[in-house]
Amino acid sequence: MQPKITTFFKRTKIVATMGPAITQKLFTWSAWNDPKNAELVKKAYQRMEEIILAGVNCCRLNFSHGSYEEQEIRIKVIRETAAKLKRNIAIMLDTKGPEIRVNKFEPEFATIEADSKVQIYCKEQIVGSSTKFSVSDSTGTYNMAKDVKIGHNILIDDGKLDLVVESVDEGNGIIHTVALNTHTINEGRRINLPNSTYTMKFLSDKDKNDIEFACKNDLDYIAASFVNNPNHVNEIRQIILKNNRPNIQIISKIETGEAIKNLCGIIDVSDGIMVARGDLALEIPYYDVPYWQKQIIRYCRYVGKPIIVATQMLDSLERNIQPTRAEVTDVFFAVERGSDANMLSGESAKGQFPVIAVKTMATIDERSELLFDYDRALKVYFPKTNFPRYAEKTAIKIAKKLMPTGTHDAPIFNYNYLALFTDDKMLVRAVSNIRPAATILLITSEKELLRSFAISYGVQSFYVEDLNAAKGNYRQVINEAMNIYPHEDKRVIAYIDKKFVNV
C-alpha cells in the first residue's frame, strides 16, 4: 500500500548555495543601483522568494568565488525576502580553505598526454605547458613537494587528471610524475593529494578576513573547508570570540583522509558537520564515501550535532528538469539515515532550474520522512545520546506522543506540528535529535534561537516578546505562527509547561 503524501511541512532542512541562478549577474553595487538592471533586481527577489517557499532553510555563500560586494548583495536579498515572508532563513559562509591550485599556462590550456613525463614546480612559479607547470596555495609559500612520496597519486581538476609520483626533489620543490591518462587543464584547477598529510597553513589571510566578514554581517554559520583536526576548529573559534560573535556556529567539512582519522575529535569541538563528498571522494577511495557518510551521520546523531550531506545530490538538475534514479535514491537514503539537512551546490547556484531543484529535493525529503523509522530513532539511536536527563525525558515523552500509528508502509500521522513553548536551547536540540514525527514549531522569546536551528531537523522558530504571556494566549500565538506556512493540514498539539495541550 502506498503511503499518502500529506501536506505536513517538510522536516529535513535544505541548504541552497547562492549564485547567479538566484541573485542574477549583479556583482557590484553600481550594477545593482543601475536603472537598466531594475528587471534583474526584481528577478533576484522573485527567485529568492520562490526557493524559500519551495523549502530552503539556509543560504550558503561560497567564498571560493565572488567579491565582498557580490556577497553583500546576496545577503541583502536573502534578509529582505526572509523578512517579507516572516521566515527565519539562516546564512552560511563557506570558507575557501587551504587549497592547492594550478598556476598559469601559455597558451591558456595544455593537454597532458597519457604516459608522458610531467614536472610540477612547487617553489618556482613558471608558465605551464604540456610537460611542466607550477602550483601554489593562497599564501604562495607552500611547498607541495614536502607532502608527497614516490608512488603517491596527484589528482587534478576533480580527479580528471591522475599523475603518479616517480621522484621528489624537496629542496628545489620539483615533483617528477607520469600521467596515467590524457586530460586538458588550465589555470586554477584544484589539486588533491590522496593519502597525504598536508603541511600548509590552515587559515590564510583571506580566510581570516572572510570569517571577520561573517562576524561583521552577523551571519549564522561558518562552513570550515578542509578541517583536518580539532585545532583547526579552535583557530576559527578564537576569531569568532575575538569579534564577540559566540552565536556563530562552526560546521566542519569532512573532506580529507586526515579528517577521517581525527573524526571524533573534530565532531566534539564543532557545532555541526558537513559530509563534503566531492573532495572526500578524491582524498579517500570513492567507494568508501558511502560508508563514511553513514558513520558520520550516526556519530553526529549520538552526540547531538546537526549533520549536512552535500555534493552532487541532484547534480543533473543543473541541466535537466528530472533527477536521475540514483540521485533520488541518494537524497532519500540521506534522510532515511538521519541527515538533518541536505545541500544543493551548483544546482541552485548556477543551474538552469534552481527552483525545480529545491522543489525536487523537498519532495524526496518528504517522501523519505513519511517512511522514516521513527520507532527506531526513539528506541535505538536516542538512548545512545547524552542529553541532560530533563531534556531526555521530555524528548522521549514528545516522540511517543507523536509516534505514527498504522503500519510502517502505511503510517498515520496524528499531528503535523508540535508547538513547543520554550527558551531552552538544549531541550530543543534533544527534541530535534529524537526525530519526532511532526514539525517542531518553536515558540521562543530568545532571538538568538530563531536561526540557530536552521539546519537542525524539524525545527521552525517563531518569536514572541514574552514567553509566559504567549503561553497564556497560546491559541492566538499558534495561529499567528501557523499563518506563515501555507499548508491546509495544520493539526497541531502544544507542549506547555510539561503538559500537552490540544489546539
Short mmCIF file of C-alpha atoms in Angstrom, two decimals:
data_model
loop_
_atom_site.label_atom_id
_atom_site.label_comp_id
_atom_site.label_asym_id
_atom_site.label_seq_id
_atom_site.Cartn_x
_atom_site.Cartn_y
_atom_site.Cartn_z
CA MET A 1 0.00 0.00 0.00
CA GLN A 2 1.37 3.40 -0.97
CA PRO A 3 1.55 5.95 1.88
CA LYS A 4 -0.37 9.12 1.21
CA ILE A 5 1.67 12.30 0.89
CA THR A 6 0.11 14.69 3.38
CA THR A 7 0.62 18.43 3.45
CA PHE A 8 2.82 18.47 6.53
CA PHE A 9 5.73 20.88 6.44
CA LYS A 10 8.98 19.23 5.36
CA ARG A 11 11.26 18.46 8.33
CA THR A 12 14.63 17.78 6.71
CA LYS A 13 16.30 21.10 6.03
CA ILE A 14 17.63 22.31 2.68
CA VAL A 15 20.83 24.34 2.34
CA ALA A 16 20.99 26.10 -1.04
CA THR A 17 24.13 27.67 -2.49
CA MET A 18 23.67 31.20 -3.79
CA GLY A 19 24.86 32.25 -7.23
CA PRO A 20 23.77 33.94 -10.46
CA ALA A 21 20.91 31.46 -10.89
CA ILE A 22 19.28 33.04 -7.83
CA THR A 23 20.61 36.58 -7.41
CA GLN A 24 21.37 37.10 -11.12
CA LYS A 25 24.58 38.59 -12.51
CA LEU A 26 24.56 41.52 -10.10
CA PHE A 27 28.10 41.53 -8.75
CA THR A 28 28.60 45.18 -7.74
CA TRP A 29 26.54 47.87 -6.06
CA SER A 30 26.88 50.03 -9.15
CA ALA A 31 25.26 47.26 -11.19
CA TRP A 32 22.62 46.81 -8.50
CA ASN A 33 21.73 50.51 -8.49
CA ASP A 34 21.79 50.92 -12.28
CA PRO A 35 18.21 51.57 -13.50
CA LYS A 36 18.99 49.41 -16.55
CA ASN A 37 19.16 46.41 -14.22
CA ALA A 38 15.82 47.00 -12.50
CA GLU A 39 14.34 43.85 -14.02
CA LEU A 40 17.31 41.76 -12.85
CA VAL A 41 16.93 43.12 -9.31
CA LYS A 42 13.23 42.29 -9.39
CA LYS A 43 14.02 38.79 -10.66
CA ALA A 44 16.60 38.25 -7.89
CA TYR A 45 13.98 38.95 -5.22
CA GLN A 46 11.41 36.85 -7.04
CA ARG A 47 13.75 33.88 -7.40
CA MET A 48 14.76 34.12 -3.74
CA GLU A 49 11.12 34.12 -2.67
CA GLU A 50 10.44 31.10 -4.86
CA ILE A 51 13.23 28.98 -3.40
CA ILE A 52 12.35 29.89 0.20
CA LEU A 53 8.71 28.98 -0.36
CA ALA A 54 9.88 25.78 -2.06
CA GLY A 55 11.72 24.70 1.08
CA VAL A 56 15.10 26.41 1.52
CA ASN A 57 16.07 26.97 5.18
CA CYS A 58 19.68 28.12 4.91
CA CYS A 59 21.51 30.03 2.16
CA ARG A 60 25.16 29.16 1.57
CA LEU A 61 27.67 31.75 0.34
CA ASN A 62 30.67 30.09 -1.30
CA PHE A 63 33.68 32.31 -0.56
CA SER A 64 35.88 30.43 -3.02
CA HIS A 65 34.23 32.75 -5.54
CA GLY A 66 33.00 36.32 -5.61
CA SER A 67 33.85 39.65 -4.03
CA TYR A 68 32.56 41.09 -0.77
CA GLU A 69 30.27 43.36 -2.78
CA GLU A 70 28.73 40.39 -4.52
CA GLN A 71 28.15 38.58 -1.22
CA GLU A 72 26.71 41.72 0.41
CA ILE A 73 24.14 41.94 -2.37
CA ARG A 74 23.14 38.33 -1.74
CA ILE A 75 22.85 38.93 1.99
CA LYS A 76 20.57 41.90 1.31
CA VAL A 77 18.29 39.86 -0.96
CA ILE A 78 18.16 36.92 1.46
CA ARG A 79 17.36 39.01 4.51
CA GLU A 80 14.79 41.28 2.91
CA THR A 81 12.98 38.35 1.31
CA ALA A 82 13.05 36.35 4.55
CA ALA A 83 11.62 39.34 6.44
CA LYS A 84 8.86 39.72 3.87
CA LEU A 85 7.92 36.04 4.23
CA LYS A 86 8.45 36.07 8.02
CA ARG A 87 10.80 33.09 7.69
CA ASN A 88 13.94 32.67 9.80
CA ILE A 89 16.38 31.93 6.97
CA ALA A 90 19.98 31.46 8.07
CA ILE A 91 23.12 32.37 6.12
CA MET A 92 26.18 30.15 5.95
CA LEU A 93 29.63 31.36 4.87
CA ASP A 94 31.69 28.56 3.32
CA THR A 95 35.42 29.31 3.53
CA LYS A 96 37.81 28.76 0.66
CA GLY A 97 40.20 26.89 2.94
CA PRO A 98 43.73 25.68 2.24
CA GLU A 99 43.54 24.83 -1.45
CA ILE A 100 46.29 23.95 -3.91
CA ARG A 101 45.74 25.21 -7.44
CA VAL A 102 47.50 25.06 -10.80
CA ASN A 103 49.16 28.29 -11.96
CA LYS A 104 49.23 30.00 -15.36
CA PHE A 105 49.55 28.23 -18.74
CA GLU A 106 50.53 29.63 -22.10
CA PRO A 107 48.53 29.27 -24.22
CA GLU A 108 45.58 29.22 -21.85
CA PHE A 109 45.21 25.43 -21.90
CA ALA A 110 47.59 22.48 -22.06
CA THR A 111 46.86 18.84 -22.84
CA ILE A 112 48.73 16.32 -20.72
CA GLU A 113 49.09 13.07 -22.66
CA ALA A 114 48.83 9.63 -21.06
CA ASP A 115 52.24 8.09 -20.17
CA SER A 116 54.00 11.45 -20.58
CA LYS A 117 56.51 12.76 -18.02
CA VAL A 118 55.31 15.85 -16.17
CA GLN A 119 57.25 18.07 -13.77
CA ILE A 120 55.41 20.02 -11.07
CA TYR A 121 57.18 23.11 -9.70
CA CYS A 122 56.19 23.89 -6.11
CA LYS A 123 58.54 26.81 -5.34
CA GLU A 124 59.34 28.48 -8.66
CA GLN A 125 56.36 29.99 -10.48
CA ILE A 126 56.67 29.02 -14.16
CA VAL A 127 54.37 29.32 -17.17
CA GLY A 128 52.84 25.89 -17.68
CA SER A 129 52.98 23.63 -20.73
CA SER A 130 52.13 20.03 -21.59
CA THR A 131 55.26 18.79 -19.78
CA LYS A 132 55.54 21.06 -16.75
CA PHE A 133 53.56 23.50 -14.65
CA SER A 134 53.64 25.14 -11.23
CA VAL A 135 51.28 25.02 -8.27
CA SER A 136 50.70 27.11 -5.14
CA ASP A 137 48.32 27.80 -2.29
CA SER A 138 46.78 31.18 -1.49
CA THR A 139 49.83 32.23 0.57
CA GLY A 140 52.34 31.44 -2.19
CA THR A 141 54.67 29.84 0.39
CA TYR A 142 53.54 26.20 0.33
CA ASN A 143 55.96 23.55 -0.96
CA MET A 144 53.82 20.62 -2.09
CA ALA A 145 56.94 18.51 -2.57
CA LYS A 146 57.05 18.06 1.21
CA ASP A 147 53.71 16.26 1.21
CA VAL A 148 54.14 13.60 -1.48
CA LYS A 149 56.18 10.43 -1.79
CA ILE A 150 57.14 8.08 -4.60
CA GLY A 151 54.06 6.16 -5.73
CA HIS A 152 51.58 8.77 -4.47
CA ASN A 153 48.82 9.97 -6.75
CA ILE A 154 48.30 13.64 -7.54
CA LEU A 155 44.75 14.35 -8.73
CA ILE A 156 43.97 17.47 -10.75
CA ASP A 157 40.67 19.02 -11.78
CA ASP A 158 38.41 16.88 -9.55
CA GLY A 159 40.43 13.78 -10.39
CA LYS A 160 40.09 14.11 -14.15
CA LEU A 161 43.90 14.01 -14.46
CA ASP A 162 45.83 11.42 -12.44
CA LEU A 163 49.60 11.77 -12.05
CA VAL A 164 51.81 9.27 -10.21
CA VAL A 165 54.93 10.49 -8.38
CA GLU A 166 58.19 8.96 -9.69
CA SER A 167 60.66 11.07 -7.72
CA VAL A 168 60.71 14.12 -5.45
CA ASP A 169 63.27 16.94 -5.19
CA GLU A 170 62.02 18.51 -1.98
CA GLY A 171 64.81 21.07 -1.69
CA ASN A 172 64.14 22.61 -5.10
CA GLY A 173 60.41 21.94 -4.86
CA ILE A 174 60.11 19.81 -8.00
CA ILE A 175 57.98 16.67 -8.31
CA HIS A 176 58.59 14.29 -11.22
CA THR A 177 55.46 12.41 -12.30
CA VAL A 178 53.97 10.31 -15.06
CA ALA A 179 50.42 10.83 -16.35
CA LEU A 180 48.03 7.91 -16.17
CA ASN A 181 45.53 9.46 -18.60
CA THR A 182 45.09 12.27 -21.11
CA HIS A 183 43.37 15.46 -19.98
CA THR A 184 43.38 19.18 -20.81
CA ILE A 185 43.91 21.54 -17.87
CA ASN A 186 44.16 25.28 -17.34
CA GLU A 187 44.94 27.80 -14.63
CA GLY A 188 43.07 27.49 -11.35
CA ARG A 189 42.36 23.75 -11.44
CA ARG A 190 42.23 22.21 -7.96
CA ILE A 191 44.75 19.61 -6.76
CA ASN A 192 44.13 16.77 -4.30
CA LEU A 193 46.75 14.57 -2.65
CA PRO A 194 45.14 11.29 -1.53
CA ASN A 195 46.80 9.65 1.48
CA SER A 196 48.90 12.73 2.24
CA THR A 197 49.13 14.83 5.39
CA TYR A 198 49.04 18.47 4.33
CA THR A 199 51.67 20.78 5.85
CA MET A 200 50.20 24.02 4.51
CA LYS A 201 48.84 26.68 6.83
CA PHE A 202 45.16 26.09 7.67
CA LEU A 203 43.85 29.66 7.72
CA SER A 204 45.07 32.06 5.04
CA ASP A 205 44.70 35.82 5.38
CA LYS A 206 41.72 35.57 3.04
CA ASP A 207 40.02 33.00 5.28
CA LYS A 208 40.61 35.17 8.36
CA ASN A 209 39.18 38.22 6.58
CA ASP A 210 36.19 36.18 5.40
CA ILE A 211 35.47 34.94 8.93
CA GLU A 212 35.61 38.53 10.18
CA PHE A 213 33.20 39.44 7.38
CA ALA A 214 30.82 36.79 8.74
CA CYS A 215 31.13 38.34 12.20
CA LYS A 216 30.54 41.91 10.99
CA ASN A 217 27.49 40.86 8.99
CA ASP A 218 26.00 38.71 11.76
CA LEU A 219 25.96 35.51 9.70
CA ASP A 220 24.80 32.29 11.33
CA TYR A 221 27.17 29.53 10.27
CA ILE A 222 30.73 29.14 9.06
CA ALA A 223 31.30 26.01 6.98
CA ALA A 224 35.01 25.37 7.51
CA SER A 225 36.73 23.83 4.49
CA PHE A 226 39.45 21.19 4.84
CA VAL A 227 39.33 20.84 8.61
CA ASN A 228 41.84 18.12 9.48
CA ASN A 229 41.96 18.21 13.27
CA PRO A 230 40.29 19.85 16.31
CA ASN A 231 42.92 22.62 16.41
CA HIS A 232 41.66 23.90 13.07
CA VAL A 233 38.18 24.35 14.53
CA ASN A 234 39.63 26.11 17.55
CA GLU A 235 41.51 28.56 15.29
CA ILE A 236 38.20 29.66 13.80
CA ARG A 237 36.51 29.74 17.20
CA GLN A 238 39.15 32.16 18.50
CA ILE A 239 38.45 34.62 15.66
CA ILE A 240 34.70 34.40 16.28
CA LEU A 241 35.09 35.00 20.01
CA LYS A 242 37.55 37.84 19.42
CA ASN A 243 34.86 39.51 17.32
CA ASN A 244 32.20 38.98 20.02
CA ARG A 245 30.08 36.63 17.90
CA PRO A 246 29.85 33.45 20.03
CA ASN A 247 26.47 32.64 18.44
CA ILE A 248 28.08 31.85 15.05
CA GLN A 249 28.17 28.07 14.69
CA ILE A 250 31.10 26.24 13.07
CA ILE A 251 30.18 23.48 10.65
CA SER A 252 33.29 21.41 9.95
CA LYS A 253 33.50 19.95 6.46
CA ILE A 254 34.83 16.39 6.41
CA GLU A 255 36.67 16.12 3.11
CA THR A 256 40.13 14.58 3.70
CA GLY A 257 41.61 11.30 4.90
CA GLU A 258 43.22 13.17 7.78
CA ALA A 259 39.81 14.44 8.89
CA ILE A 260 38.51 10.86 8.87
CA LYS A 261 41.38 9.84 11.18
CA ASN A 262 40.50 12.69 13.58
CA LEU A 263 36.74 12.44 13.09
CA CYS A 264 35.58 12.09 16.69
CA GLY A 265 37.77 14.93 17.92
CA ILE A 266 36.58 17.23 15.13
CA ILE A 267 32.91 16.48 15.78
CA ASP A 268 33.32 17.03 19.51
CA VAL A 269 34.61 20.63 19.11
CA SER A 270 32.35 21.57 16.17
CA ASP A 271 28.76 22.80 16.28
CA GLY A 272 27.84 20.64 13.32
CA ILE A 273 29.32 18.61 10.46
CA MET A 274 29.07 18.58 6.66
CA VAL A 275 29.91 15.45 4.69
CA ALA A 276 31.61 17.21 1.76
CA ARG A 277 31.64 14.26 -0.59
CA GLY A 278 33.29 15.95 -3.58
CA ASP A 279 36.78 16.37 -2.18
CA LEU A 280 36.35 13.45 0.21
CA ALA A 281 35.93 11.10 -2.76
CA LEU A 282 39.26 12.36 -4.13
CA GLU A 283 41.11 12.13 -0.82
CA ILE A 284 39.92 8.63 0.12
CA PRO A 285 38.75 5.80 -2.17
CA TYR A 286 35.44 6.88 -3.71
CA TYR A 287 33.85 3.54 -2.81
CA ASP A 288 34.47 4.25 0.89
CA VAL A 289 32.50 7.51 0.87
CA PRO A 290 29.03 5.90 1.40
CA TYR A 291 30.36 4.03 4.43
CA TRP A 292 31.83 7.14 5.99
CA GLN A 293 28.71 9.14 5.23
CA LYS A 294 26.70 6.58 7.18
CA GLN A 295 29.17 6.54 10.07
CA ILE A 296 29.39 10.34 10.30
CA ILE A 297 25.59 10.69 10.34
CA ARG A 298 25.38 8.03 13.05
CA TYR A 299 28.03 9.61 15.26
CA CYS A 300 26.52 13.08 14.90
CA ARG A 301 23.15 11.74 15.98
CA TYR A 302 24.76 10.12 19.02
CA VAL A 303 26.43 13.36 20.14
CA GLY A 304 23.51 15.61 19.22
CA LYS A 305 25.20 17.66 16.48
CA PRO A 306 23.42 18.60 13.20
CA ILE A 307 24.71 16.86 10.08
CA ILE A 308 24.54 18.08 6.46
CA VAL A 309 25.04 15.80 3.45
CA ALA A 310 26.46 17.67 0.45
CA THR A 311 27.78 17.44 -3.11
CA GLN A 312 26.08 16.33 -6.32
CA MET A 313 22.86 15.28 -4.62
CA LEU A 314 20.82 16.46 -7.62
CA ASP A 315 23.67 17.34 -9.94
CA SER A 316 21.81 16.57 -13.17
CA LEU A 317 19.24 19.27 -12.34
CA GLU A 318 21.79 21.88 -13.32
CA ARG A 319 20.83 20.94 -16.87
CA ASN A 320 17.64 18.85 -16.69
CA ILE A 321 14.24 19.04 -15.03
CA GLN A 322 14.12 15.39 -13.94
CA PRO A 323 16.60 13.86 -11.46
CA THR A 324 18.31 10.57 -12.17
CA ARG A 325 17.13 7.49 -10.29
CA ALA A 326 20.47 7.38 -8.48
CA GLU A 327 20.05 10.98 -7.29
CA VAL A 328 16.57 10.30 -5.95
CA THR A 329 17.91 7.29 -4.07
CA ASP A 330 20.84 9.32 -2.73
CA VAL A 331 18.63 12.05 -1.24
CA PHE A 332 16.07 9.55 0.05
CA PHE A 333 18.62 7.48 1.94
CA ALA A 334 20.42 10.50 3.36
CA VAL A 335 17.12 11.39 5.06
CA GLU A 336 16.46 7.75 5.97
CA ARG A 337 19.86 7.56 7.69
CA GLY A 338 19.06 10.64 9.74
CA SER A 339 20.60 13.63 7.99
CA ASP A 340 19.44 16.95 9.43
CA ALA A 341 19.91 18.77 6.12
CA ASN A 342 20.78 18.12 2.50
CA MET A 343 22.62 20.64 0.37
CA LEU A 344 22.33 21.95 -3.17
CA SER A 345 25.51 23.34 -4.75
CA GLY A 346 25.70 24.09 -8.46
CA GLU A 347 22.06 23.05 -8.81
CA SER A 348 20.93 26.27 -7.13
CA ALA A 349 23.99 28.49 -7.69
CA LYS A 350 24.38 28.24 -11.46
CA GLY A 351 21.87 25.67 -12.69
CA GLN A 352 19.18 26.32 -15.25
CA PHE A 353 16.38 25.19 -12.92
CA PRO A 354 17.17 26.23 -9.31
CA VAL A 355 13.55 26.32 -8.15
CA ILE A 356 12.85 22.90 -9.63
CA ALA A 357 15.96 21.60 -7.85
CA VAL A 358 14.68 22.84 -4.48
CA LYS A 359 11.16 21.51 -5.07
CA THR A 360 12.56 18.15 -6.16
CA MET A 361 14.73 17.82 -3.07
CA ALA A 362 11.83 18.85 -0.83
CA THR A 363 9.57 16.23 -2.43
CA ILE A 364 12.12 13.44 -1.95
CA ASP A 365 12.78 14.58 1.63
CA GLU A 366 9.06 14.48 2.38
CA ARG A 367 8.62 11.01 0.91
CA SER A 368 11.53 9.68 2.96
CA GLU A 369 10.12 11.31 6.11
CA LEU A 370 6.78 9.57 5.53
CA LEU A 371 8.55 6.19 5.56
CA PHE A 372 11.12 7.07 8.22
CA ASP A 373 11.54 4.59 11.08
CA TYR A 374 10.53 6.88 13.96
CA ASP A 375 10.31 3.98 16.38
CA ARG A 376 13.93 3.01 15.70
CA ALA A 377 15.03 6.61 16.16
CA LEU A 378 13.39 6.59 19.60
CA LYS A 379 14.48 3.14 20.78
CA VAL A 380 17.87 2.59 19.10
CA TYR A 381 19.53 5.93 18.35
CA PHE A 382 18.28 8.26 21.06
CA PRO A 383 19.27 6.04 24.04
CA LYS A 384 22.91 6.41 22.90
CA THR A 385 22.83 10.19 23.22
CA ASN A 386 23.94 12.06 26.32
CA PHE A 387 21.47 14.91 26.77
CA PRO A 388 20.68 16.20 30.27
CA ARG A 389 18.13 13.99 32.00
CA TYR A 390 15.31 16.58 31.91
CA ALA A 391 15.75 17.14 28.16
CA GLU A 392 15.97 13.41 27.51
CA LYS A 393 12.75 12.69 29.39
CA THR A 394 10.86 15.47 27.63
CA ALA A 395 12.09 14.42 24.18
CA ILE A 396 11.02 10.82 24.79
CA LYS A 397 7.62 11.96 26.03
CA ILE A 398 7.12 14.09 22.91
CA ALA A 399 8.35 11.39 20.50
CA LYS A 400 5.96 8.83 21.97
CA LYS A 401 3.04 11.24 21.75
CA LEU A 402 3.75 11.97 18.08
CA MET A 403 4.59 8.39 17.05
CA PRO A 404 2.68 7.44 13.87
CA THR A 405 0.07 4.71 14.08
CA GLY A 406 -0.81 2.29 11.31
CA THR A 407 1.99 0.29 9.69
CA HIS A 408 5.48 1.28 8.61
CA ASP A 409 4.44 1.10 4.94
CA ALA A 410 1.20 2.99 5.58
CA PRO A 411 1.79 5.30 8.57
CA ILE A 412 -0.89 7.54 10.01
CA PHE A 413 0.38 10.85 11.37
CA ASN A 414 -1.89 12.16 14.12
CA TYR A 415 -0.27 15.59 14.21
CA ASN A 416 1.70 17.65 11.73
CA TYR A 417 3.02 20.24 14.19
CA LEU A 418 4.15 20.34 17.79
CA ALA A 419 4.11 23.86 19.25
CA LEU A 420 6.97 23.85 21.77
CA PHE A 421 6.96 26.89 24.09
CA THR A 422 10.50 27.22 25.45
CA ASP A 423 13.70 29.28 25.56
CA ASP A 424 15.74 26.19 26.45
CA LYS A 425 18.25 25.54 23.64
CA MET A 426 19.32 22.14 25.00
CA LEU A 427 15.73 20.96 25.14
CA VAL A 428 15.14 21.94 21.51
CA ARG A 429 18.31 20.11 20.46
CA ALA A 430 17.12 16.96 22.22
CA VAL A 431 13.65 17.10 20.68
CA SER A 432 15.13 17.62 17.21
CA ASN A 433 17.61 14.80 17.71
CA ILE A 434 14.97 12.22 18.60
CA ARG A 435 13.34 12.83 15.18
CA PRO A 436 9.70 13.31 16.24
CA ALA A 437 7.03 12.60 13.63
CA ALA A 438 5.93 16.23 13.37
CA THR A 439 7.43 19.64 12.67
CA ILE A 440 8.60 21.37 15.86
CA LEU A 441 7.13 24.86 15.94
CA LEU A 442 9.45 26.55 18.43
CA ILE A 443 7.76 29.46 20.22
CA THR A 444 10.57 31.43 21.88
CA SER A 445 11.41 34.84 23.32
CA GLU A 446 15.14 34.31 22.68
CA LYS A 447 16.08 35.99 19.39
CA GLU A 448 19.35 34.05 19.33
CA LEU A 449 17.37 30.83 18.84
CA LEU A 450 15.43 31.98 15.78
CA ARG A 451 18.08 30.97 13.24
CA SER A 452 20.12 28.68 15.50
CA PHE A 453 18.20 25.62 14.33
CA ALA A 454 18.03 26.44 10.61
CA ILE A 455 19.96 23.27 9.73
CA SER A 456 18.50 21.11 12.53
CA TYR A 457 15.84 18.53 11.71
CA GLY A 458 12.26 19.65 12.06
CA VAL A 459 12.60 22.97 13.91
CA GLN A 460 10.79 26.11 12.70
CA SER A 461 11.00 29.16 15.00
CA PHE A 462 8.55 31.91 15.91
CA TYR A 463 9.43 34.90 18.09
CA VAL A 464 7.34 36.29 20.94
CA GLU A 465 8.38 39.12 23.24
CA ASP A 466 7.07 37.49 26.43
CA LEU A 467 7.09 33.68 26.62
CA ASN A 468 4.83 33.48 29.69
CA ALA A 469 2.27 35.78 28.08
CA ALA A 470 2.43 33.63 24.94
CA LYS A 471 1.70 30.52 26.98
CA GLY A 472 -1.37 32.19 28.42
CA ASN A 473 -2.57 33.12 24.94
CA TYR A 474 -1.27 30.01 23.20
CA ARG A 475 -4.10 29.56 20.68
CA GLN A 476 -3.68 33.02 19.16
CA VAL A 477 0.11 32.71 19.16
CA ILE A 478 -0.01 29.34 17.42
CA ASN A 479 -2.46 30.67 14.83
CA GLU A 480 -0.13 33.59 14.09
CA ALA A 481 2.82 31.24 13.74
CA MET A 482 0.91 28.79 11.54
CA ASN A 483 -0.17 31.55 9.16
CA ILE A 484 3.44 31.75 7.99
CA TYR A 485 3.20 28.28 6.48
CA PRO A 486 0.57 27.99 3.71
CA HIS A 487 -0.46 24.38 4.33
CA GLU A 488 -4.04 23.23 4.70
CA ASP A 489 -3.45 20.31 7.08
CA LYS A 490 -2.47 22.06 10.31
CA ARG A 491 -3.17 19.51 13.01
CA VAL A 492 -1.31 20.95 15.99
CA ILE A 493 -0.65 19.90 19.55
CA ALA A 494 1.13 22.18 22.01
CA TYR A 495 3.60 21.34 24.76
CA ILE A 496 3.46 23.94 27.50
CA ASP A 497 4.98 23.64 30.98
CA LYS A 498 5.44 19.87 30.77
CA LYS A 499 1.90 19.24 29.52
CA PHE A 500 0.31 18.51 26.15
CA VAL A 501 -2.50 20.85 25.15
CA ASN A 502 -4.81 20.20 22.20
CA VAL A 503 -5.22 23.16 19.87
#
